[in-house]
Tab-separated table of C-alpha atoms in Angstrom:
chain	number	residue	atom	x	y	z
O	1	MET	CA	26.392	12.079	18.429
O	2	TRP	CA	25.038	11.016	15.031
O	3	PHE	CA	22.448	8.782	16.695
O	4	VAL	CA	21.334	11.576	19.017
O	5	MET	CA	20.904	14.005	16.058
O	6	ALA	CA	18.960	11.277	14.185
O	7	MET	CA	16.577	10.794	17.131
O	8	ILE	CA	16.074	14.550	17.526
O	9	SER	CA	15.299	14.726	13.818
O	10	VAL	CA	12.819	11.806	14.018
O	11	VAL	CA	10.933	13.671	16.805
O	12	SER	CA	11.144	17.307	15.677
O	13	GLU	CA	10.537	16.594	11.999
O	14	ASN	CA	8.039	13.834	12.588
O	15	LEU	CA	5.630	13.819	9.631
O	16	ILE	CA	2.662	12.851	11.621
O	17	LEU	CA	3.080	15.321	14.435
O	18	THR	CA	4.241	18.257	12.337
O	19	ASN	CA	2.395	17.631	9.010
O	20	ALA	CA	-0.404	15.296	10.045
O	21	LEU	CA	0.619	13.033	7.162
O	22	GLY	CA	-0.652	9.478	7.412
O	23	THR	CA	-2.878	9.910	10.437
O	24	SER	CA	-5.614	7.448	9.193
O	25	THR	CA	-2.960	4.817	8.441
O	26	LEU	CA	-1.511	5.401	11.918
O	27	MET	CA	-4.874	4.613	13.468
O	28	ALA	CA	-4.921	1.242	11.572
O	29	ALA	CA	-1.250	0.596	12.606
O	30	SER	CA	-1.858	1.111	16.250
O	31	LYS	CA	-4.569	-1.590	16.430
O	32	SER	CA	-2.154	-4.353	17.040
O	33	HIS	CA	1.608	-4.967	17.330
O	34	PHE	CA	1.521	-7.020	14.112
O	35	ASN	CA	-0.174	-4.096	12.225
O	36	LEU	CA	2.212	-1.680	13.802
O	37	LEU	CA	5.435	-3.391	12.843
O	38	LEU	CA	4.212	-4.495	9.383
O	39	LEU	CA	2.826	-1.123	8.330
O	40	SER	CA	5.835	0.771	9.716
O	41	ALA	CA	8.252	-1.542	7.760
O	42	LEU	CA	6.138	-1.209	4.605
O	43	ILE	CA	5.817	2.531	4.819
O	44	THR	CA	9.637	2.730	5.407
O	45	ILE	CA	10.264	0.577	2.279
O	46	PHE	CA	7.842	2.623	0.201
O	47	SER	CA	9.269	5.935	1.441
O	48	VAL	CA	12.902	4.921	0.867
O	49	LEU	CA	12.372	3.452	-2.594
O	50	GLY	CA	9.964	6.260	-3.522
O	51	CYS	CA	12.495	8.992	-2.378
O	52	ILE	CA	15.253	7.319	-4.430
O	53	VAL	CA	13.191	6.830	-7.595
O	54	THR	CA	11.621	10.375	-7.504
O	55	GLY	CA	14.853	11.972	-6.355
O	56	ALA	CA	16.652	10.480	-9.369
O	57	ALA	CA	13.813	11.505	-11.702
O	58	GLU	CA	13.904	15.090	-10.177
O	59	SER	CA	17.684	15.312	-10.754
O	60	VAL	CA	17.215	14.359	-14.425
O	61	PHE	CA	13.993	16.257	-15.403
O	62	HIS	CA	14.110	19.105	-12.802
O	63	LEU	CA	10.249	19.156	-12.624
O	64	SER	CA	10.098	20.917	-9.198
O	65	SER	CA	12.107	23.891	-10.388
O	66	SER	CA	9.837	24.797	-13.259
O	67	ASP	CA	6.377	26.255	-12.834
O	68	ALA	CA	4.893	23.989	-15.484
O	69	GLY	CA	6.653	20.926	-14.153
O	70	ARG	CA	5.155	21.237	-10.726
O	71	TYR	CA	1.656	20.431	-12.120
O	72	PHE	CA	3.072	17.041	-13.399
O	73	LEU	CA	4.620	16.079	-10.021
O	74	PRO	CA	1.579	14.116	-8.759
O	75	LEU	CA	1.579	12.097	-12.017
O	76	VAL	CA	5.297	11.393	-11.728
O	77	TYR	CA	5.045	10.508	-8.035
O	78	ALA	CA	1.894	8.328	-8.546
O	79	ALA	CA	3.753	6.569	-11.468
O	80	ALA	CA	6.791	5.976	-9.195
O	81	VAL	CA	4.741	4.577	-6.327
O	82	ALA	CA	2.759	2.459	-8.731
O	83	VAL	CA	5.907	0.774	-10.098
O	84	ILE	CA	7.243	0.115	-6.551
O	85	TYR	CA	3.744	-1.111	-5.465
O	86	LEU	CA	3.274	-3.593	-8.259
O	87	THR	CA	6.861	-4.814	-7.994
O	88	MET	CA	6.535	-5.364	-4.317
O	89	LEU	CA	3.280	-7.279	-4.746
O	90	VAL	CA	4.902	-9.558	-7.391
O	91	ALA	CA	8.017	-10.018	-5.258
O	92	ALA	CA	6.033	-10.686	-2.069
O	93	ARG	CA	3.822	-13.205	-3.809
O	94	ALA	CA	6.819	-15.123	-5.153
O	95	ALA	CA	8.768	-14.977	-1.907
O	96	LEU	CA	6.080	-15.486	0.731
O	97	GLY	CA	3.707	-18.055	-0.734
O	98	LYS	CA	0.612	-18.582	1.485
O	99	THR	CA	1.638	-15.786	3.943
O	100	PHE	CA	1.240	-13.332	1.082
O	101	GLN	CA	-2.579	-13.519	1.444
O	102	LYS	CA	-2.245	-12.309	5.044
O	103	ILE	CA	-0.049	-9.373	4.303
O	104	LYS	CA	-1.205	-8.145	0.898
O	105	LYS	CA	-3.927	-5.838	2.372
O	106	TYR	CA	-1.120	-4.028	4.324
O	107	ILE	CA	0.776	-3.514	1.036
O	108	HIS	CA	-2.401	-2.045	-0.538
O	109	LEU	CA	-2.817	0.229	2.563
O	110	SER	CA	0.798	1.393	2.529
O	111	ALA	CA	1.168	2.299	-1.119
O	112	PHE	CA	-1.017	5.211	-1.833
O	113	ASN	CA	-1.412	7.234	1.327
O	114	CYS	CA	-0.403	10.725	2.451
O	115	ALA	CA	2.530	9.444	4.598
O	116	VAL	CA	4.370	8.031	1.519
O	117	THR	CA	3.337	10.630	-1.022
O	118	GLY	CA	3.911	13.563	1.405
O	119	THR	CA	7.440	12.126	2.034
O	120	LEU	CA	8.112	12.387	-1.738
O	121	TYR	CA	7.137	15.987	-1.776
O	122	LEU	CA	9.108	16.789	1.405
O	123	ASN	CA	12.132	14.906	0.009
O	124	TYR	CA	12.518	17.539	-2.635
O	125	GLU	CA	12.065	20.382	-0.085
O	126	VAL	CA	14.495	18.775	2.348
O	127	SER	CA	17.074	18.275	-0.461
O	128	ALA	CA	16.447	21.914	-1.457
O	129	ARG	CA	17.185	22.998	2.098
O	130	ARG	CA	20.189	20.730	2.054
O	131	ILE	CA	19.483	19.116	5.515
O	132	PHE	CA	20.303	15.874	3.781
O	133	SER	CA	22.723	15.995	0.879
O	134	PRO	CA	20.955	15.326	-2.422
O	135	GLY	CA	21.851	11.867	-3.584
O	136	VAL	CA	20.969	8.234	-2.876
O	137	SER	CA	22.273	8.413	0.728
O	138	GLY	CA	20.364	11.559	1.515
O	139	TRP	CA	17.112	10.250	-0.038
O	140	THR	CA	17.578	7.013	1.731
O	141	ALA	CA	18.176	8.779	5.060
O	142	PHE	CA	14.996	10.820	4.694
O	143	GLY	CA	12.934	7.772	3.760
O	144	LEU	CA	14.227	6.006	6.796
O	145	GLN	CA	13.515	8.978	9.013
O	146	THR	CA	9.945	8.979	7.833
O	147	GLY	CA	9.573	5.279	8.638
O	148	ALA	CA	11.142	5.652	12.038
O	149	GLY	CA	8.869	8.692	12.801
O	150	PHE	CA	5.792	6.590	11.851
O	151	LEU	CA	6.911	3.706	14.018
O	152	LEU	CA	7.556	6.080	16.991
O	153	VAL	CA	4.128	7.697	16.835
O	154	SER	CA	2.504	4.265	16.230
O	155	LEU	CA	4.192	2.971	19.429
O	156	MET	CA	3.118	6.016	21.362
O	157	LEU	CA	-0.457	5.565	20.189
O	158	SER	CA	-0.648	1.879	20.715
O	159	ALA	CA	0.627	2.267	24.241
O	160	VAL	CA	-2.471	4.242	25.184
O	161	ARG	CA	-4.938	2.929	22.632
O	162	LYS	CA	-6.794	0.748	25.170
O	163	ARG	CA	-7.199	3.665	27.572
O	164	LEU	CA	-8.452	6.063	24.790
O	165	HIS	CA	-11.131	3.409	23.932
O	166	SER	CA	-11.981	2.546	27.580
O	167	ASP	CA	-15.075	3.422	29.602
O	168	GLU	CA	-12.986	5.957	31.500
O	169	VAL	CA	-13.244	8.237	28.519
O	170	PRO	CA	-16.633	10.047	28.074
O	171	GLU	CA	-18.614	8.315	25.415
O	172	ILE	CA	-18.610	11.141	22.875
O	173	PHE	CA	-14.829	11.439	23.083
O	174	ARG	CA	-14.129	7.671	23.127
O	175	GLY	CA	-12.022	6.343	20.297
O	176	MET	CA	-11.227	8.620	17.325
O	177	PRO	CA	-11.905	11.992	19.012
O	178	ALA	CA	-9.662	11.102	21.935
O	179	VAL	CA	-6.973	9.907	19.588
O	180	MET	CA	-7.077	13.250	17.784
O	181	VAL	CA	-6.710	15.152	21.064
O	182	TYR	CA	-3.847	12.877	22.108
O	183	LEU	CA	-2.051	13.430	18.801
O	184	GLY	CA	-2.680	17.126	19.281
O	185	LEU	CA	-0.935	17.054	22.644
O	186	LEU	CA	1.952	15.103	21.218
O	187	SER	CA	2.131	17.565	18.369
O	188	LEU	CA	2.079	20.518	20.795
O	189	ALA	CA	5.031	18.931	22.611
O	190	VAL	CA	7.028	18.776	19.282
O	191	TYR	CA	5.843	22.299	18.371
O	192	THR	CA	7.360	23.645	21.590
O	193	LEU	CA	10.719	22.079	20.649
O	194	THR	CA	10.719	23.840	17.326
O	195	ILE	CA	9.605	27.390	18.165
Q	1	MET	CA	-24.874	-2.664	5.827
Q	2	LYS	CA	-28.674	-2.858	6.255
Q	3	LYS	CA	-30.584	-1.233	3.467
Q	4	SER	CA	-32.873	0.548	5.921
Q	5	ASP	CA	-29.829	2.192	7.470
Q	6	PHE	CA	-28.495	3.696	4.250
Q	7	SER	CA	-29.317	7.113	2.941
Q	8	VAL	CA	-27.548	9.010	0.101
Q	9	PHE	CA	-27.488	12.065	2.419
Q	10	ASP	CA	-25.359	10.216	5.057
Q	11	GLY	CA	-22.070	11.539	3.758
Q	12	LEU	CA	-23.057	15.126	4.509
Q	13	LEU	CA	-23.728	14.695	8.273
Q	14	ARG	CA	-24.167	11.229	9.852
Q	15	LYS	CA	-21.253	9.612	8.105
Q	16	ASN	CA	-19.247	12.695	7.357
Q	17	SER	CA	-15.967	11.716	5.801
Q	18	VAL	CA	-13.861	13.829	8.105
Q	19	LEU	CA	-15.779	13.907	11.407
Q	20	ALA	CA	-17.142	10.347	11.439
Q	21	GLU	CA	-14.924	8.318	9.116
Q	22	SER	CA	-11.593	10.131	9.800
Q	23	MET	CA	-10.625	10.398	6.130
Q	24	VAL	CA	-8.585	13.166	4.471
Q	25	ILE	CA	-7.414	14.474	7.844
Q	26	ALA	CA	-3.995	15.950	6.984
Q	27	PRO	CA	-5.170	18.941	4.838
Q	28	ILE	CA	-7.847	19.785	7.399
Q	29	VAL	CA	-5.414	19.668	10.370
Q	30	VAL	CA	-2.592	21.615	8.763
Q	31	CYS	CA	-4.119	23.897	6.078
Q	32	CYS	CA	-7.636	24.793	7.144
Q	33	ASP	CA	-6.776	27.787	9.326
Q	34	THR	CA	-8.774	30.340	7.295
Q	35	VAL	CA	-12.002	30.170	5.378
Q	36	MET	CA	-10.236	31.085	2.149
Q	37	LYS	CA	-7.818	28.174	2.406
Q	38	ALA	CA	-10.727	25.876	3.337
Q	39	LEU	CA	-12.622	27.121	0.301
Q	40	VAL	CA	-9.830	26.566	-2.153
Q	41	LEU	CA	-9.013	23.116	-0.585
Q	42	SER	CA	-12.742	22.165	-0.807
Q	43	PHE	CA	-13.011	23.281	-4.405
Q	44	ALA	CA	-9.956	21.282	-5.429
Q	45	PHE	CA	-11.036	18.192	-3.381
Q	46	ALA	CA	-14.525	18.335	-4.897
Q	47	CYS	CA	-13.305	18.542	-8.510
Q	48	ILE	CA	-10.497	16.019	-8.221
Q	49	THR	CA	-12.506	13.449	-6.220
Q	50	PHE	CA	-15.725	13.651	-8.133
Q	51	LEU	CA	-14.102	13.598	-11.545
Q	52	THR	CA	-11.810	10.686	-10.583
Q	53	VAL	CA	-14.380	8.592	-8.842
Q	54	ALA	CA	-16.883	9.131	-11.609
Q	55	THR	CA	-14.349	8.363	-14.391
Q	56	ALA	CA	-12.904	5.350	-12.589
Q	57	SER	CA	-16.382	3.802	-12.201
Q	58	PHE	CA	-16.199	2.961	-15.906
Q	59	TYR	CA	-12.931	1.009	-15.566
Q	60	PRO	CA	-13.498	-2.704	-15.945
Q	61	GLY	CA	-14.126	-4.564	-12.776
Q	62	LYS	CA	-12.219	-7.510	-14.127
Q	63	LEU	CA	-8.953	-5.709	-13.640
Q	64	MET	CA	-6.847	-6.806	-10.585
Q	65	TYR	CA	-7.468	-4.721	-7.445
Q	66	ALA	CA	-3.872	-3.397	-7.439
Q	67	VAL	CA	-4.072	-2.300	-11.061
Q	68	ARG	CA	-7.406	-0.534	-10.458
Q	69	ILE	CA	-5.882	1.320	-7.472
Q	70	VAL	CA	-2.883	2.432	-9.618
Q	71	LEU	CA	-5.352	3.625	-12.311
Q	72	TYR	CA	-7.419	5.601	-9.795
Q	73	ALA	CA	-4.216	7.366	-8.539
Q	74	LEU	CA	-3.001	8.155	-12.050
Q	75	THR	CA	-6.433	9.403	-13.074
Q	76	ALA	CA	-6.562	11.692	-10.042
Q	77	ALA	CA	-3.039	12.992	-10.933
Q	78	VAL	CA	-4.213	13.783	-14.483
Q	79	TYR	CA	-7.292	15.662	-13.229
Q	80	TYR	CA	-5.046	17.529	-10.765
Q	81	ILE	CA	-3.398	19.454	-13.630
Q	82	PRO	CA	-6.465	21.485	-14.853
Q	83	VAL	CA	-7.813	21.797	-11.291
Q	84	ALA	CA	-4.556	23.176	-10.002
Q	85	LEU	CA	-4.311	25.591	-12.905
Q	86	LEU	CA	-7.849	26.765	-12.215
Q	87	CYS	CA	-7.149	27.209	-8.505
Q	88	ARG	CA	-4.009	29.192	-9.293
Q	89	LEU	CA	-6.035	31.320	-11.576
Q	90	LEU	CA	-8.665	32.015	-9.008
Q	91	ALA	CA	-6.632	32.334	-5.841
Q	92	PRO	CA	-2.882	32.262	-6.552
Q	93	ASP	CA	-1.738	33.359	-3.048
Q	94	THR	CA	-3.860	30.765	-1.327
Q	95	VAL	CA	-2.674	27.979	-3.589
Q	96	SER	CA	0.999	28.874	-2.620
Q	97	GLN	CA	0.018	28.722	1.046
Q	98	LEU	CA	-1.546	25.311	0.624
Q	99	GLY	CA	1.796	23.968	-0.716
Q	100	MET	CA	2.015	20.172	-0.996
Q	101	TYR	CA	-1.467	19.582	0.510
Q	102	LEU	CA	-3.132	20.467	-2.820
Q	103	PRO	CA	-1.347	17.745	-4.843
Q	104	LEU	CA	-1.716	15.357	-1.909
Q	105	LEU	CA	-5.481	15.434	-2.548
Q	106	THR	CA	-4.769	13.128	-5.515
Q	107	CYS	CA	-4.129	10.172	-3.196
Q	108	ASN	CA	-6.930	10.888	-0.663
Q	109	SER	CA	-8.527	7.833	0.883
Q	110	MET	CA	-11.925	8.603	-0.692
Q	111	ILE	CA	-10.354	7.855	-4.097
Q	112	VAL	CA	-7.934	4.994	-3.358
Q	113	LEU	CA	-9.829	3.251	-0.579
Q	114	HIS	CA	-13.417	4.311	-0.029
Q	115	SER	CA	-14.317	4.105	-3.740
Q	116	GLU	CA	-13.612	0.411	-3.870
Q	117	LEU	CA	-15.216	-0.407	-0.510
Q	118	HIS	CA	-18.281	1.713	-0.839
Q	119	PHE	CA	-19.017	3.653	-3.998
Q	120	TYR	CA	-18.405	1.039	-6.612
Q	121	ARG	CA	-20.721	-1.461	-4.903
Q	122	MET	CA	-23.546	0.833	-5.630
Q	123	ARG	CA	-25.551	1.352	-8.815
Q	124	LYS	CA	-24.451	4.570	-10.596
Q	125	ARG	CA	-27.637	6.520	-9.978
Q	126	ILE	CA	-27.171	5.969	-6.260
Q	127	MET	CA	-23.377	6.333	-6.311
Q	128	VAL	CA	-23.368	9.781	-7.892
Q	129	PRO	CA	-25.593	11.546	-5.227
Q	130	THR	CA	-23.918	9.543	-2.412
Q	131	LEU	CA	-20.508	10.677	-3.631
Q	132	LEU	CA	-21.633	14.304	-3.966
Q	133	PHE	CA	-23.006	14.347	-0.363
Q	134	HIS	CA	-19.699	12.766	0.903
Q	135	ILE	CA	-17.832	15.562	-0.865
Q	136	LEU	CA	-20.177	18.189	0.475
Q	137	GLY	CA	-19.497	16.744	3.943
Q	138	PHE	CA	-15.829	17.250	3.548
Q	139	CYS	CA	-16.352	20.795	2.346
Q	140	ALA	CA	-18.667	21.480	5.315
Q	141	ALA	CA	-16.115	20.131	7.824
Q	142	ALA	CA	-13.263	22.056	6.184
Q	143	LEU	CA	-15.225	25.316	6.199
Q	144	LEU	CA	-16.342	24.885	9.810
Q	145	LEU	CA	-12.923	24.156	11.089
Q	146	GLY	CA	-11.375	26.870	8.859
Q	147	GLY	CA	-13.863	29.468	10.156
Q	148	ILE	CA	-13.313	28.575	13.797
Q	149	ARG	CA	-9.497	28.599	13.481
Q	150	GLU	CA	-9.545	31.879	11.521
Q	151	LEU	CA	-11.653	33.480	14.231
Q	152	LEU	CA	-9.459	32.211	17.087
Q	153	ALA	CA	-6.073	32.725	15.338
Q	154	TYR	CA	-6.500	35.912	13.428
Q	155	GLY	CA	-9.660	37.504	14.851
Q	156	THR	CA	-11.188	37.660	11.448
Q	157	LEU	CA	-13.827	35.698	9.498
Q	158	CYS	CA	-13.609	35.536	5.651
Q	159	SER	CA	-10.802	38.188	6.065
Q	160	ARG	CA	-13.162	40.628	7.786
Q	161	VAL	CA	-12.195	41.785	11.277
Q	162	VAL	CA	-14.402	40.443	14.118
Q	163	ALA	CA	-14.374	41.967	17.573
Q	164	MET	CA	-12.548	39.137	19.306
Q	165	PRO	CA	-11.220	39.921	22.821
Q	166	LEU	CA	-8.243	37.663	22.270
Q	167	VAL	CA	-6.494	35.836	19.512
Q	168	PHE	CA	-4.281	32.801	19.851
Q	169	ASP	CA	-1.417	32.609	17.417
Q	170	GLY	CA	-0.744	28.911	18.098
Q	171	ILE	CA	-4.191	27.934	16.767
Q	172	LYS	CA	-2.621	28.054	13.307
Q	173	ALA	CA	-0.377	25.130	14.106
Q	174	ALA	CA	-1.027	21.445	13.482
Q	175	TRP	CA	-1.454	20.679	17.197
Q	176	ALA	CA	-4.463	22.931	17.354
Q	177	GLY	CA	-5.851	21.358	14.175
Q	178	PHE	CA	-5.665	17.948	15.804
Q	179	ILE	CA	-7.299	19.131	19.029
Q	180	LEU	CA	-10.037	21.172	17.328
Q	181	LEU	CA	-10.770	18.257	14.978
Q	182	GLY	CA	-11.027	15.947	18.050
Q	183	ILE	CA	-13.541	18.218	19.636
Q	184	ALA	CA	-15.489	18.653	16.413
Q	185	CYS	CA	-15.651	14.840	16.039
Q	186	ALA	CA	-17.030	14.511	19.551
Q	187	MET	CA	-19.592	17.182	18.976
Q	188	HIS	CA	-20.603	15.534	15.689
Q	189	ARG	CA	-20.923	12.233	17.543
Q	190	LYS	CA	-23.140	13.830	20.164
Q	191	LEU	CA	-25.479	15.342	17.543
Q	192	PHE	CA	-25.705	12.686	14.865
Q	193	ARG	CA	-25.122	9.284	16.597
Q	194	ARG	CA	-28.096	7.027	16.184
Q	195	LYS	CA	-29.138	5.191	19.372
């Protein structure tokens, strides 16, 4: 039952299909299976760690609940992502050796983007709505949900990517316009679940 | 890039950041369903992006790439504070409706990605007008899609009632944003692609 609820949540509260967060990153992810798995994993790591760090900061400083504090949220969130980003680069360099050169551009791409930062903003709202209980487990669950949602839509897009870029599609719609329409149709399907 | 292909005006139409380069998609897809929202979003985007990219162009190039990206994000977050205050002063209701998409502009791909790949490889006297035309391109795309969606969803344009035979409530949702953006990208390609 828990697994079914989690899957429904991944689909119906998918950040890409309901909030369009991380669409550009998604297009990069769907180019190959390597990109897809690596970017999804990195976005999951950034989201989970980001949610935990910003959630803890929020529970101490209560920035979101004050009008003045809300103006400083981007600064706090950017600082939190920056710490995670730099730590991850140092750790990956130490752990991976030569492979680090291959994957570092994916770490750069995953750090500061709308998917991760949007997750941090929504983490507060979700905690406020008490879908997940506030606390490390709730923040972790929300971060994992974001990563799983990104992976799901990346898989859905990579499955049809060749067809959306093929000669069967009229030239002016080929590629990016077709991808947008396809995402629109997927988003419409999710929208019908939630109305 | 061939020098003969380059023009500072490209960002406005031929290489429009939204319609051709698929950057900063999330606020356009989700928020731009009225002209007023598009206007406030464009104003905030223009201020944050121009000030950040212009300021960050003075940061030493000797710094590591990751450190520079962190500094760009933090600079944008600092500029967000006065810009958000100004927006709230000018259009408080609209700012509330934009929600997290206003602070999300601080990590838009024009700041954290495109500036490194594109703008900072130019001389400053070329960079400034090029950046301005890219920003104008975003504003034009946001206003165009905001106008179309307001017309179709509410039967109004700039809050003035227009004699529309039918209005479609669903056009306000993200799925319609994706589909309309896809169609707009295709139209843009038809009009501005060089043979």
